[in-house]
Structure formats: C-alpha cells, structure tokens
mmCIF file of C-alpha atoms in Angstrom:
data_model
loop_
_atom_site.group_PDB
_atom_site.id
_atom_site.type_symbol
_atom_site.label_atom_id
_atom_site.label_comp_id
_atom_site.label_asym_id
_atom_site.label_seq_id
_atom_site.Cartn_x
_atom_site.Cartn_y
_atom_site.Cartn_z
ATOM 1 C CA UNK A 13 1.260 48.929 -112.541
ATOM 2 C CA UNK A 14 4.140 47.661 -110.430
ATOM 3 C CA UNK A 15 6.034 44.585 -111.473
ATOM 4 C CA UNK A 16 5.992 41.275 -109.692
ATOM 5 C CA UNK A 17 8.108 40.958 -106.573
ATOM 6 C CA UNK A 18 10.135 38.017 -105.401
ATOM 7 C CA UNK A 19 8.941 36.381 -102.218
ATOM 8 C CA UNK A 20 12.454 36.958 -100.889
ATOM 9 C CA UNK A 21 12.409 40.700 -101.586
ATOM 10 C CA UNK A 22 12.516 43.064 -98.626
ATOM 11 C CA UNK A 23 9.429 45.237 -98.658
ATOM 12 C CA UNK A 24 10.129 47.400 -95.612
ATOM 13 C CA UNK A 25 12.262 49.881 -97.474
ATOM 14 C CA UNK A 26 9.415 51.967 -98.849
ATOM 15 C CA UNK A 27 6.897 51.415 -96.063
ATOM 16 C CA UNK A 28 6.787 53.099 -92.709
ATOM 17 C CA UNK A 29 6.449 50.735 -89.815
ATOM 18 C CA UNK A 30 4.543 52.200 -86.868
ATOM 19 C CA UNK A 31 6.629 52.104 -83.724
ATOM 20 C CA UNK A 32 5.299 50.189 -80.754
ATOM 21 C CA UNK A 33 4.082 52.639 -78.141
ATOM 22 C CA UNK A 34 4.736 51.549 -74.543
ATOM 23 C CA UNK A 35 2.409 52.371 -71.690
ATOM 24 C CA UNK A 36 -0.832 52.079 -73.653
ATOM 25 C CA UNK A 37 -2.685 50.892 -70.540
ATOM 26 C CA UNK A 38 -1.874 54.115 -68.700
ATOM 27 C CA UNK A 39 -2.556 56.377 -71.703
ATOM 28 C CA UNK A 40 -5.685 58.414 -71.070
ATOM 29 C CA UNK A 41 -5.910 57.066 -67.545
ATOM 30 C CA UNK A 42 -2.852 58.538 -65.868
ATOM 31 C CA UNK A 43 -3.957 62.090 -65.140
ATOM 32 C CA UNK A 44 -1.922 63.941 -62.537
ATOM 33 C CA UNK A 45 -1.310 60.869 -60.394
ATOM 34 C CA UNK A 46 1.694 62.256 -58.541
ATOM 35 C CA UNK A 47 0.065 65.603 -57.822
ATOM 36 C CA UNK A 48 -3.172 63.983 -56.674
ATOM 37 C CA UNK A 49 -1.211 61.608 -54.470
ATOM 38 C CA UNK A 50 0.617 64.545 -52.865
ATOM 39 C CA UNK A 51 -2.732 66.267 -52.267
ATOM 40 C CA UNK A 52 -4.153 63.106 -50.653
ATOM 41 C CA UNK A 53 -1.054 62.777 -48.480
ATOM 42 C CA UNK A 54 -1.648 66.330 -47.277
ATOM 43 C CA UNK A 55 -5.246 65.443 -46.445
ATOM 44 C CA UNK A 56 -4.078 62.290 -44.679
ATOM 45 C CA UNK A 57 -1.666 64.283 -42.512
ATOM 46 C CA UNK A 58 -4.382 66.818 -41.694
ATOM 47 C CA UNK A 59 -6.821 64.089 -40.644
ATOM 48 C CA UNK A 60 -4.156 62.543 -38.395
ATOM 49 C CA UNK A 61 -3.609 65.943 -36.771
ATOM 50 C CA UNK A 62 -7.391 66.309 -36.506
ATOM 51 C CA UNK A 63 -7.643 63.005 -34.624
ATOM 52 C CA UNK A 64 -4.867 64.090 -32.256
ATOM 53 C CA UNK A 65 -6.429 67.506 -31.645
ATOM 54 C CA UNK A 66 -9.808 65.852 -31.121
ATOM 55 C CA UNK A 67 -8.234 63.545 -28.541
ATOM 56 C CA UNK A 68 -6.651 66.459 -26.701
ATOM 57 C CA UNK A 69 -9.937 68.358 -26.853
ATOM 58 C CA UNK A 70 -11.606 65.432 -25.099
ATOM 59 C CA UNK A 71 -8.773 64.944 -22.590
ATOM 60 C CA UNK A 72 -8.986 68.623 -21.585
ATOM 61 C CA UNK A 73 -12.813 68.439 -21.317
ATOM 62 C CA UNK A 74 -13.072 71.225 -23.880
ATOM 63 C CA UNK A 75 -15.604 69.726 -26.286
ATOM 64 C CA UNK A 76 -18.686 71.398 -24.813
ATOM 65 C CA UNK A 77 -17.250 74.906 -24.514
ATOM 66 C CA UNK A 78 -18.936 76.028 -27.764
ATOM 67 C CA UNK A 79 -22.639 75.365 -27.348
ATOM 68 C CA UNK A 80 -23.787 76.255 -30.872
ATOM 69 C CA UNK A 81 -23.157 74.885 -34.342
ATOM 70 C CA UNK A 82 -22.451 77.716 -36.771
ATOM 71 C CA UNK A 83 -20.698 76.241 -39.820
ATOM 72 C CA UNK A 84 -19.948 79.656 -41.373
ATOM 73 C CA UNK A 85 -19.920 82.377 -38.709
ATOM 74 C CA UNK A 86 -18.417 80.000 -36.152
ATOM 75 C CA UNK A 87 -15.078 80.373 -37.902
ATOM 76 C CA UNK A 88 -14.737 83.800 -36.273
ATOM 77 C CA UNK A 89 -13.750 83.596 -32.588
ATOM 78 C CA UNK A 90 -14.845 86.164 -29.976
ATOM 79 C CA UNK A 91 -13.159 89.476 -30.766
ATOM 80 C CA UNK A 92 -13.898 91.496 -27.619
ATOM 81 C CA UNK A 93 -14.377 90.967 -23.903
ATOM 82 C CA UNK A 94 -18.102 91.422 -24.447
ATOM 83 C CA UNK A 95 -18.100 88.614 -26.994
ATOM 84 C CA UNK A 96 -16.094 86.399 -24.648
ATOM 85 C CA UNK A 97 -18.486 87.048 -21.792
ATOM 86 C CA UNK A 98 -21.425 86.223 -24.053
ATOM 87 C CA UNK A 99 -19.901 82.854 -24.966
ATOM 88 C CA UNK A 100 -19.099 82.174 -21.316
ATOM 89 C CA UNK A 101 -22.683 82.961 -20.317
ATOM 90 C CA UNK A 102 -23.956 80.437 -22.882
ATOM 91 C CA UNK A 103 -21.617 77.831 -21.443
ATOM 92 C CA UNK A 104 -22.895 78.555 -17.924
ATOM 93 C CA UNK A 105 -26.361 77.436 -19.007
ATOM 94 C CA UNK A 106 -25.370 73.807 -19.626
ATOM 95 C CA UNK A 107 -25.030 70.992 -17.119
ATOM 96 C CA UNK A 108 -21.266 70.613 -17.440
ATOM 97 C CA UNK A 109 -20.663 74.042 -15.964
ATOM 98 C CA UNK A 110 -23.375 73.783 -13.289
ATOM 99 C CA UNK A 111 -22.254 70.334 -12.082
ATOM 100 C CA UNK A 112 -18.534 70.228 -12.817
ATOM 101 C CA UNK A 113 -17.012 73.588 -13.675
ATOM 102 C CA UNK A 114 -18.531 76.300 -11.503
ATOM 103 C CA UNK A 115 -15.002 77.092 -10.329
ATOM 104 C CA UNK A 116 -14.127 78.455 -13.774
ATOM 105 C CA UNK A 117 -13.315 82.093 -14.398
ATOM 106 C CA UNK A 118 -13.322 83.696 -17.835
ATOM 107 C CA UNK A 119 -9.642 82.922 -18.438
ATOM 108 C CA UNK A 120 -10.245 79.245 -17.633
ATOM 109 C CA UNK A 121 -13.115 79.197 -20.086
ATOM 110 C CA UNK A 122 -10.938 80.741 -22.795
ATOM 111 C CA UNK A 123 -8.508 77.836 -22.479
ATOM 112 C CA UNK A 124 -11.128 75.180 -23.212
ATOM 113 C CA UNK A 125 -12.834 77.374 -25.819
ATOM 114 C CA UNK A 126 -9.660 77.678 -27.898
ATOM 115 C CA UNK A 127 -9.222 73.897 -27.930
ATOM 116 C CA UNK A 128 -12.715 73.307 -29.290
ATOM 117 C CA UNK A 129 -12.518 76.256 -31.679
ATOM 118 C CA UNK A 130 -9.194 74.949 -33.016
ATOM 119 C CA UNK A 131 -10.694 71.494 -33.500
ATOM 120 C CA UNK A 132 -13.618 72.886 -35.488
ATOM 121 C CA UNK A 133 -11.386 75.253 -37.425
ATOM 122 C CA UNK A 134 -9.126 72.393 -38.463
ATOM 123 C CA UNK A 135 -12.192 70.606 -39.798
ATOM 124 C CA UNK A 136 -12.958 73.639 -41.950
ATOM 125 C CA UNK A 137 -9.366 73.692 -43.222
ATOM 126 C CA UNK A 138 -9.573 70.020 -44.202
ATOM 127 C CA UNK A 139 -12.821 70.643 -46.062
ATOM 128 C CA UNK A 140 -11.283 73.612 -47.870
ATOM 129 C CA UNK A 141 -8.141 71.673 -48.854
ATOM 130 C CA UNK A 142 -10.291 68.847 -50.198
ATOM 131 C CA UNK A 143 -12.566 71.205 -52.161
ATOM 132 C CA UNK A 144 -9.705 73.195 -53.708
ATOM 133 C CA UNK A 145 -7.896 70.038 -54.733
ATOM 134 C CA UNK A 146 -10.890 68.113 -56.028
ATOM 135 C CA UNK A 147 -12.480 70.884 -58.054
ATOM 136 C CA UNK A 148 -9.090 72.146 -59.205
ATOM 137 C CA UNK A 149 -8.078 68.757 -60.628
ATOM 138 C CA UNK A 150 -11.580 68.302 -62.028
ATOM 139 C CA UNK A 151 -11.542 71.642 -63.835
ATOM 140 C CA UNK A 152 -8.071 70.937 -65.225
ATOM 141 C CA UNK A 153 -9.209 67.469 -66.358
ATOM 142 C CA UNK A 154 -6.290 65.904 -64.541
ATOM 143 C CA UNK A 155 -8.209 63.248 -62.615
ATOM 144 C CA UNK A 156 -7.391 59.729 -63.889
ATOM 145 C CA UNK A 157 -10.149 57.740 -65.534
ATOM 146 C CA UNK A 158 -12.426 56.157 -62.942
ATOM 147 C CA UNK A 159 -11.088 58.249 -60.068
ATOM 148 C CA UNK A 160 -13.620 61.081 -59.888
ATOM 149 C CA UNK A 161 -16.086 59.118 -57.772
ATOM 150 C CA UNK A 162 -13.266 57.799 -55.603
ATOM 151 C CA UNK A 163 -11.937 61.251 -54.816
ATOM 152 C CA UNK A 164 -15.465 62.456 -54.088
ATOM 153 C CA UNK A 165 -15.855 59.962 -51.227
ATOM 154 C CA UNK A 166 -13.520 61.668 -48.688
ATOM 155 C CA UNK A 167 -15.251 64.986 -49.292
ATOM 156 C CA UNK A 168 -18.740 63.549 -48.797
ATOM 157 C CA UNK A 169 -17.660 61.664 -45.687
ATOM 158 C CA UNK A 170 -15.988 64.819 -44.397
ATOM 159 C CA UNK A 171 -19.279 66.698 -44.704
ATOM 160 C CA UNK A 172 -21.076 63.896 -42.869
ATOM 161 C CA UNK A 173 -18.353 63.996 -40.224
ATOM 162 C CA UNK A 174 -19.089 67.650 -39.520
ATOM 163 C CA UNK A 175 -22.750 66.845 -38.900
ATOM 164 C CA UNK A 176 -21.830 63.827 -36.747
ATOM 165 C CA UNK A 177 -19.489 66.068 -34.744
ATOM 166 C CA UNK A 178 -22.329 68.409 -33.842
ATOM 167 C CA UNK A 179 -24.650 65.439 -33.170
ATOM 168 C CA UNK A 180 -22.012 64.268 -30.694
ATOM 169 C CA UNK A 181 -21.568 67.664 -29.030
ATOM 170 C CA UNK A 182 -25.342 68.203 -28.825
ATOM 171 C CA UNK A 183 -25.641 65.138 -26.592
ATOM 172 C CA UNK A 184 -23.666 66.991 -23.910
ATOM 173 C CA UNK A 185 -25.114 70.472 -24.383
ATOM 174 C CA UNK A 186 -27.998 69.823 -21.989
ATOM 175 C CA UNK A 187 -29.838 71.636 -19.259
ATOM 176 C CA UNK A 188 -31.187 69.748 -16.265
ATOM 177 C CA UNK A 189 -30.322 66.285 -17.609
ATOM 178 C CA UNK A 190 -27.144 65.787 -15.606
ATOM 179 C CA UNK A 191 -24.887 65.318 -18.656
ATOM 180 C CA UNK A 192 -21.315 66.521 -18.154
ATOM 181 C CA UNK A 193 -19.833 64.913 -21.289
ATOM 182 C CA UNK A 194 -20.907 63.780 -24.739
ATOM 183 C CA UNK A 195 -22.581 60.405 -25.211
ATOM 184 C CA UNK A 196 -19.878 57.747 -25.518
ATOM 185 C CA UNK A 197 -21.517 55.932 -28.435
ATOM 186 C CA UNK A 198 -21.710 59.193 -30.370
ATOM 187 C CA UNK A 199 -18.021 59.795 -29.647
ATOM 188 C CA UNK A 200 -17.299 56.297 -30.969
ATOM 189 C CA UNK A 201 -19.257 57.068 -34.139
ATOM 190 C CA UNK A 202 -17.330 60.314 -34.610
ATOM 191 C CA UNK A 203 -13.928 58.698 -34.128
ATOM 192 C CA UNK A 204 -14.861 55.640 -36.188
ATOM 193 C CA UNK A 205 -15.840 57.799 -39.152
ATOM 194 C CA UNK A 206 -12.504 59.627 -38.892
ATOM 195 C CA UNK A 207 -10.702 56.286 -39.217
ATOM 196 C CA UNK A 208 -12.901 55.326 -42.183
ATOM 197 C CA UNK A 209 -11.900 58.548 -43.944
ATOM 198 C CA UNK A 210 -8.281 57.882 -43.045
ATOM 199 C CA UNK A 211 -8.601 54.378 -44.488
ATOM 200 C CA UNK A 212 -9.909 55.598 -47.843
ATOM 201 C CA UNK A 213 -7.137 58.185 -48.085
ATOM 202 C CA UNK A 214 -4.439 55.632 -47.237
ATOM 203 C CA UNK A 215 -5.733 53.107 -49.780
ATOM 204 C CA UNK A 216 -5.865 55.729 -52.534
ATOM 205 C CA UNK A 217 -2.328 56.864 -51.678
ATOM 206 C CA UNK A 218 -1.139 53.268 -51.986
ATOM 207 C CA UNK A 219 -2.869 52.869 -55.351
ATOM 208 C CA UNK A 220 -1.573 56.106 -56.814
ATOM 209 C CA UNK A 221 1.948 55.213 -55.748
ATOM 210 C CA UNK A 222 2.079 52.673 -58.576
ATOM 211 C CA UNK A 223 1.244 52.814 -62.270
ATOM 212 C CA UNK A 224 -2.032 51.401 -63.545
ATOM 213 C CA UNK A 225 -0.316 48.718 -65.620
ATOM 214 C CA UNK A 226 1.679 47.639 -62.556
ATOM 215 C CA UNK A 227 -1.505 47.269 -60.503
ATOM 216 C CA UNK A 228 -3.206 45.277 -63.258
ATOM 217 C CA UNK A 229 -0.266 42.904 -63.436
ATOM 218 C CA UNK A 230 0.031 42.623 -59.651
ATOM 219 C CA UNK A 231 -3.665 41.835 -59.274
ATOM 220 C CA UNK A 232 -3.097 38.515 -61.006
ATOM 221 C CA UNK A 233 -0.759 37.465 -58.179
ATOM 222 C CA UNK A 234 -3.221 38.347 -55.407
ATOM 223 C CA UNK A 235 -2.781 36.217 -52.272
ATOM 224 C CA UNK A 236 -6.455 35.548 -51.617
ATOM 225 C CA UNK A 237 -6.136 33.694 -48.303
ATOM 226 C CA UNK A 238 -3.794 36.253 -46.819
ATOM 227 C CA UNK A 239 -6.012 39.049 -48.123
ATOM 228 C CA UNK A 240 -9.001 37.545 -46.287
ATOM 229 C CA UNK A 241 -7.019 37.223 -43.060
ATOM 230 C CA UNK A 242 -5.750 40.788 -43.260
ATOM 231 C CA UNK A 243 -9.290 41.986 -43.960
ATOM 232 C CA UNK A 244 -10.421 40.244 -40.781
ATOM 233 C CA UNK A 245 -7.569 41.861 -38.860
ATOM 234 C CA UNK A 246 -8.550 45.250 -40.259
ATOM 235 C CA UNK A 247 -12.169 44.814 -39.120
ATOM 236 C CA UNK A 248 -11.101 43.577 -35.694
ATOM 237 C CA UNK A 249 -8.742 46.542 -35.250
ATOM 238 C CA UNK A 250 -11.548 48.915 -36.238
ATOM 239 C CA UNK A 251 -13.857 47.337 -33.660
ATOM 240 C CA UNK A 252 -11.184 47.766 -30.989
ATOM 241 C CA UNK A 253 -10.824 51.432 -31.954
ATOM 242 C CA UNK A 254 -14.566 51.904 -31.439
ATOM 243 C CA UNK A 255 -14.431 50.184 -28.051
ATOM 244 C CA UNK A 256 -11.484 52.402 -27.141
ATOM 245 C CA UNK A 257 -13.621 55.425 -27.963
ATOM 246 C CA UNK A 258 -16.290 54.132 -25.569
ATOM 247 C CA UNK A 259 -13.597 53.852 -22.877
ATOM 248 C CA UNK A 260 -12.476 57.416 -23.570
ATOM 249 C CA UNK A 261 -16.023 58.752 -23.642
ATOM 250 C CA UNK A 262 -16.689 57.813 -20.013
ATOM 251 C CA UNK A 263 -13.094 58.088 -18.737
ATOM 252 C CA UNK A 264 -13.159 54.371 -18.018
ATOM 253 C CA UNK A 265 -9.391 54.204 -18.398
ATOM 254 C CA UNK A 266 -9.032 56.045 -15.092
ATOM 255 C CA UNK A 267 -11.504 53.886 -13.173
ATOM 256 C CA UNK A 268 -9.360 50.796 -12.602
ATOM 257 C CA UNK A 269 -5.604 51.178 -12.680
ATOM 258 C CA UNK A 270 -4.407 47.681 -11.763
ATOM 259 C CA UNK A 271 -3.264 45.076 -14.270
ATOM 260 C CA UNK A 272 -3.622 42.193 -15.127
ATOM 261 C CA UNK A 273 -6.458 42.151 -12.572
ATOM 262 C CA UNK A 274 -9.198 44.745 -12.701
ATOM 263 C CA UNK A 275 -10.357 46.124 -9.395
ATOM 264 C CA UNK A 276 -8.298 43.423 -7.691
ATOM 265 C CA UNK A 277 -10.213 40.569 -9.301
ATOM 266 C CA UNK A 278 -10.715 38.770 -12.611
ATOM 267 C CA UNK A 279 -14.053 40.436 -13.363
ATOM 268 C CA UNK A 280 -14.724 44.114 -12.658
ATOM 269 C CA UNK A 281 -16.811 44.802 -9.551
ATOM 270 C CA UNK A 282 -20.317 46.216 -9.987
ATOM 271 C CA UNK A 283 -20.058 45.813 -13.758
ATOM 272 C CA UNK A 284 -23.801 45.520 -14.409
ATOM 273 C CA UNK A 285 -25.415 47.881 -11.927
ATOM 274 C CA UNK A 286 -27.061 50.167 -14.487
ATOM 275 C CA UNK A 287 -30.607 49.692 -15.723
ATOM 276 C CA UNK A 288 -31.604 48.765 -18.347
ATOM 277 C CA UNK A 289 -28.894 46.153 -18.834
ATOM 278 C CA UNK A 290 -27.722 47.399 -22.251
ATOM 279 C CA UNK A 291 -26.526 50.689 -20.741
ATOM 280 C CA UNK A 292 -23.694 48.894 -18.966
ATOM 281 C CA UNK A 293 -22.013 48.115 -22.299
ATOM 282 C CA UNK A 294 -21.762 51.849 -23.005
ATOM 283 C CA UNK A 295 -21.701 53.519 -19.583
ATOM 284 C CA UNK A 296 -20.317 51.109 -16.961
ATOM 285 C CA UNK A 297 -16.615 52.046 -16.577
ATOM 286 C CA UNK A 298 -15.617 48.638 -15.253
ATOM 287 C CA UNK A 299 -17.403 46.629 -17.924
ATOM 288 C CA UNK A 300 -16.354 48.884 -20.807
ATOM 289 C CA UNK A 301 -12.695 48.819 -19.760
ATOM 290 C CA UNK A 302 -12.872 45.039 -19.249
ATOM 291 C CA UNK A 303 -14.279 44.560 -22.764
ATOM 292 C CA UNK A 304 -11.533 46.790 -24.184
ATOM 293 C CA UNK A 305 -8.869 44.736 -22.397
ATOM 294 C CA UNK A 306 -10.276 41.388 -23.552
ATOM 295 C CA UNK A 307 -10.673 42.623 -27.115
ATOM 296 C CA UNK A 308 -7.043 43.760 -27.002
ATOM 297 C CA UNK A 309 -5.857 40.322 -25.931
ATOM 298 C CA UNK A 310 -7.908 38.614 -28.648
ATOM 299 C CA UNK A 311 -6.726 41.100 -31.260
ATOM 300 C CA UNK A 312 -3.121 40.398 -30.323
ATOM 301 C CA UNK A 313 -3.684 36.612 -30.585
ATOM 302 C CA UNK A 314 -5.343 36.994 -33.977
ATOM 303 C CA UNK A 315 -2.539 39.351 -34.972
ATOM 304 C CA UNK A 316 -0.002 36.604 -34.228
ATOM 305 C CA UNK A 317 -1.931 34.196 -36.474
ATOM 306 C CA UNK A 318 -2.080 36.686 -39.350
ATOM 307 C CA UNK A 319 1.566 37.675 -38.856
ATOM 308 C CA UNK A 320 2.714 34.053 -39.011
ATOM 309 C CA UNK A 321 0.653 33.513 -42.150
ATOM 310 C CA UNK A 322 2.051 36.724 -43.639
ATOM 311 C CA UNK A 323 5.547 35.365 -43.086
ATOM 312 C CA UNK A 324 4.856 32.646 -45.653
ATOM 313 C CA UNK A 325 4.244 35.142 -48.463
ATOM 314 C CA UNK A 326 6.490 34.761 -51.483
ATOM 315 C CA UNK A 327 6.958 38.542 -51.635
ATOM 316 C CA UNK A 328 9.575 40.170 -49.352
ATOM 317 C CA UNK A 329 7.788 43.524 -49.146
ATOM 318 C CA UNK A 330 4.552 41.825 -48.144
ATOM 319 C CA UNK A 331 6.353 39.919 -45.393
ATOM 320 C CA UNK A 332 7.960 43.134 -44.179
ATOM 321 C CA UNK A 333 4.564 44.869 -44.161
ATOM 322 C CA UNK A 334 3.107 42.193 -41.882
ATOM 323 C CA UNK A 335 6.167 42.367 -39.623
ATOM 324 C CA UNK A 336 5.684 46.120 -39.275
ATOM 325 C CA UNK A 337 1.936 45.808 -38.619
ATOM 326 C CA UNK A 338 2.432 43.192 -35.921
ATOM 327 C CA UNK A 339 5.267 45.129 -34.260
ATOM 328 C CA UNK A 340 3.032 48.207 -34.065
ATOM 329 C CA UNK A 341 0.160 46.131 -32.691
ATOM 330 C CA UNK A 342 2.348 44.585 -29.975
ATOM 331 C CA UNK A 343 3.702 48.021 -29.029
ATOM 332 C CA UNK A 344 0.151 49.370 -28.873
ATOM 333 C CA UNK A 345 -0.814 46.664 -26.361
ATOM 334 C CA UNK A 346 2.126 47.668 -24.159
ATOM 335 C CA UNK A 347 1.192 51.362 -24.406
ATOM 336 C CA UNK A 348 -2.400 50.460 -23.522
ATOM 337 C CA UNK A 349 -1.265 48.685 -20.346
ATOM 338 C CA UNK A 350 0.942 51.646 -19.392
ATOM 339 C CA UNK A 351 -2.004 53.988 -20.002
ATOM 340 C CA UNK A 352 -4.149 51.999 -17.578
ATOM 341 C CA UNK A 353 -1.471 51.660 -14.880
ATOM 342 C CA UNK A 354 -0.798 55.409 -14.886
ATOM 343 C CA UNK A 355 -4.525 56.299 -14.904
ATOM 344 C CA UNK A 356 -4.542 57.639 -18.463
ATOM 345 C CA UNK A 357 -2.668 60.957 -18.178
ATOM 346 C CA UNK A 358 -3.138 62.988 -21.327
ATOM 347 C CA UNK A 359 0.511 62.630 -22.362
ATOM 348 C CA UNK A 360 0.261 58.819 -22.502
ATOM 349 C CA UNK A 361 -3.365 58.672 -23.604
ATOM 350 C CA UNK A 362 -2.688 60.756 -26.700
ATOM 351 C CA UNK A 363 0.257 58.497 -27.617
ATOM 352 C CA UNK A 364 -2.087 55.517 -27.297
ATOM 353 C CA UNK A 365 -4.573 57.195 -29.637
ATOM 354 C CA UNK A 366 -1.897 58.181 -32.153
ATOM 355 C CA UNK A 367 -0.508 54.644 -32.104
ATOM 356 C CA UNK A 368 -3.954 53.411 -33.119
ATOM 357 C CA UNK A 369 -3.542 55.463 -36.304
ATOM 358 C CA UNK A 370 -0.162 53.823 -36.947
ATOM 359 C CA UNK A 371 -1.522 50.310 -36.403
ATOM 360 C CA UNK A 372 -4.538 51.024 -38.626
ATOM 361 C CA UNK A 373 -2.392 52.375 -41.452
ATOM 362 C CA UNK A 374 0.131 49.536 -41.319
ATOM 363 C CA UNK A 375 -2.613 46.900 -41.373
ATOM 364 C CA UNK A 376 -4.092 48.606 -44.433
ATOM 365 C CA UNK A 377 -0.654 48.654 -46.041
ATOM 366 C CA UNK A 378 -0.164 44.928 -45.448
ATOM 367 C CA UNK A 379 -3.646 44.207 -46.782
ATOM 368 C CA UNK A 380 -2.972 46.292 -49.889
ATOM 369 C CA UNK A 381 0.183 44.340 -50.644
ATOM 370 C CA UNK A 382 -1.708 41.048 -50.479
ATOM 371 C CA UNK A 383 -4.078 42.389 -53.133
ATOM 372 C CA UNK A 384 -1.313 43.990 -55.226
ATOM 373 C CA UNK A 385 1.964 42.250 -54.341
ATOM 374 C CA UNK A 386 5.207 43.770 -55.547
ATOM 375 C CA UNK A 387 6.983 41.214 -57.695
ATOM 376 C CA UNK A 388 10.583 40.474 -56.829
ATOM 377 C CA UNK A 389 13.038 38.594 -59.003
ATOM 378 C CA UNK A 390 14.602 35.379 -57.720
ATOM 379 C CA UNK A 391 17.946 37.182 -57.490
ATOM 380 C CA UNK A 392 16.318 40.083 -55.603
ATOM 381 C CA UNK A 393 14.539 37.722 -53.220
#
C-alpha cells in the first residue's frame, strides 16, 4: 500500500498524460476532400463546356439532325456512306428539312450532325466521369461523412437532364406540324436544369475548399440579411437565364435590333397577335425579347442594391465577392445590348451565354461567403 502523499507533491512523474489531439471535428469526416473537390471541378468544367456546345448546337440549327434517342448505340456515329445516307433520309422526313433545309446536300447534313452528336457524346462523357468518380470514392470509403447523398445529386440530375434533352428534341422532330425548331419552353427547361447542376457543383466545390471545423466556426458569423438578399439575386438571375433561353429558342434576339427602343417604339409592335394569349409569352419574338430586356434592367437595379449592401460587410473577401458579381452582371448587360444591336451573331451570342455562367457562379460565390464568411484579423482588414 502506497504511503500518503503531500498535497504539494507532483504526481505527473509516473502518469502518462494523454496529448490533446487537434482536428477532432474533422476526424472521421474528412475523407478525400481535395481529391473529391478536384473531381467536382472537372465536372464543373465539363458542364460549362456542355452549355457552350449546346449553345453552338442551337445557333447552328443542328439540334434536330439526329431524330432518334439511342442512349447506348447512339454513341457510335455513321461509319459508312450508306449509314450517312440513312441518317440523312431520316432527317428528310421531319418538318425542319421540308420547310427550311431542302437546299442541304449530304455534306451540309454532316456538319449539323456532328454538332449534335458531339453535344450528346459530351453528355455521355460527363455521366461517365461522374459515375467513375462517385463509385470509385464510395468503394474506397473516401467520401466524407454526410456527403454521399450530396454527391449523388449531380448524377441523378444528370440522368434527368438526358431525358429532358430528348423531350426537348422530340418537340421539333415532327412531321406535318410545321415545327422547324424545338419548343422554347422545353429549351428553357433544359438550360435551366444545366444551371441547377452547375450550381450544386459550384456550392460543393466552395464547401470542400475549406475544412469542416472552419465551416462550423464560420457559420456562427453568418450575415443573415445579406444572405437573404444574395439568395434573391440568385433566384432573379436564374429567372433571367430562363427568359434568355426563351429568347434563344425562337431567335427573338434577331427580331428587333434597335436599342433602347424596340421596333422604333417603347412597346414592341404586334406583341400579342398569337392566340390563345398565353402563347405570346413563349412564342411572340417582340414580347419575349421585351420581357428579357425589362428583366435585365430590373436585375441590374436589384444588383446595385445587393452590391451596395454587400459593401457594408465586415469581411473583405465577402465585399470583394460582391464587387466581382456586380461587375460581371454589369458587363453582361452591355454584352446583351451588343448582342441585340448586331442581331445576335453566333460569336457574340455564345459570349453572352458564357457570361451568364460567370455571373451565376460569382453570385453563388458571394452568397456562399455570406453564409460562411472568412474571418480576417483587425490587422489583416
């Protein structure tokens, strides 16, 4: 039995004190955060390219060149002149060829076919990259805790996007209905879903760029009012993207090329000639372009309000994020005006579409930083 010890005696000499382990919050949750982030960045880049290729496919009127949806065998293009002629004959059966493209020879058809085939092939590549990454990280048990369902979302939405793409194309693959393009509202759905997927990928990339413990700490400093305003700006920008898709779907950007007037007057002429009335909001070039213009003006005004409010943030990186988002938005308005004045040539129109991706991403970035601000010391500020 050990003797009595003085209350002043040091007792640490024969006892092992367990060292404090830092990073306990991230332990068991980290996974392969950097690798997953790199994989998501690859997917993000591919989706951006997909949006650009989709825009060029529309601008070259190539979207209806493949009249069938073959998810597996469609990956193989025509391999002989007989195969090419067979595809061309199928195209000749639809209204677009009979009404608009009877001048086409086989070589002309090949040009538009390759655009649409490339667009569909890129979709298959994106699906394959997602599947390899997701199931690879899952099998290796490298997905951080709570992230499996998150990483599943882009894959599920990508599958839905493939079906929506065919639903869109099917609206233009008609015989005897007078359709020479896809339905504009279906095009808007297709493009809108692409931006939703892009939004999820961007948000996940932002999250994985910081450690879990950093995000938990930053969440306590959330700027709720600014977060709400940036959320409103995000929704408004998304709505404008959808309206822009309606403009693109009926080539409304080439209908009236004067600005700030439209057709030489404040309101577009013959804006509501279609029956029933609701069709004008989807199919009347003057009305659809007018709505897109007005929404752009309102978005810019609201953007100024949010930008000014963002300038009051206590966090320098948050302020910079709102500066960048507003600068991109203002530039996009200028590009939109130039697109109209020059009757939407494909070179300018595709820049306008790509700039929408930039604006969307920067708004998401600013919104993210209001939810998870990056703390800066007084000296650093």
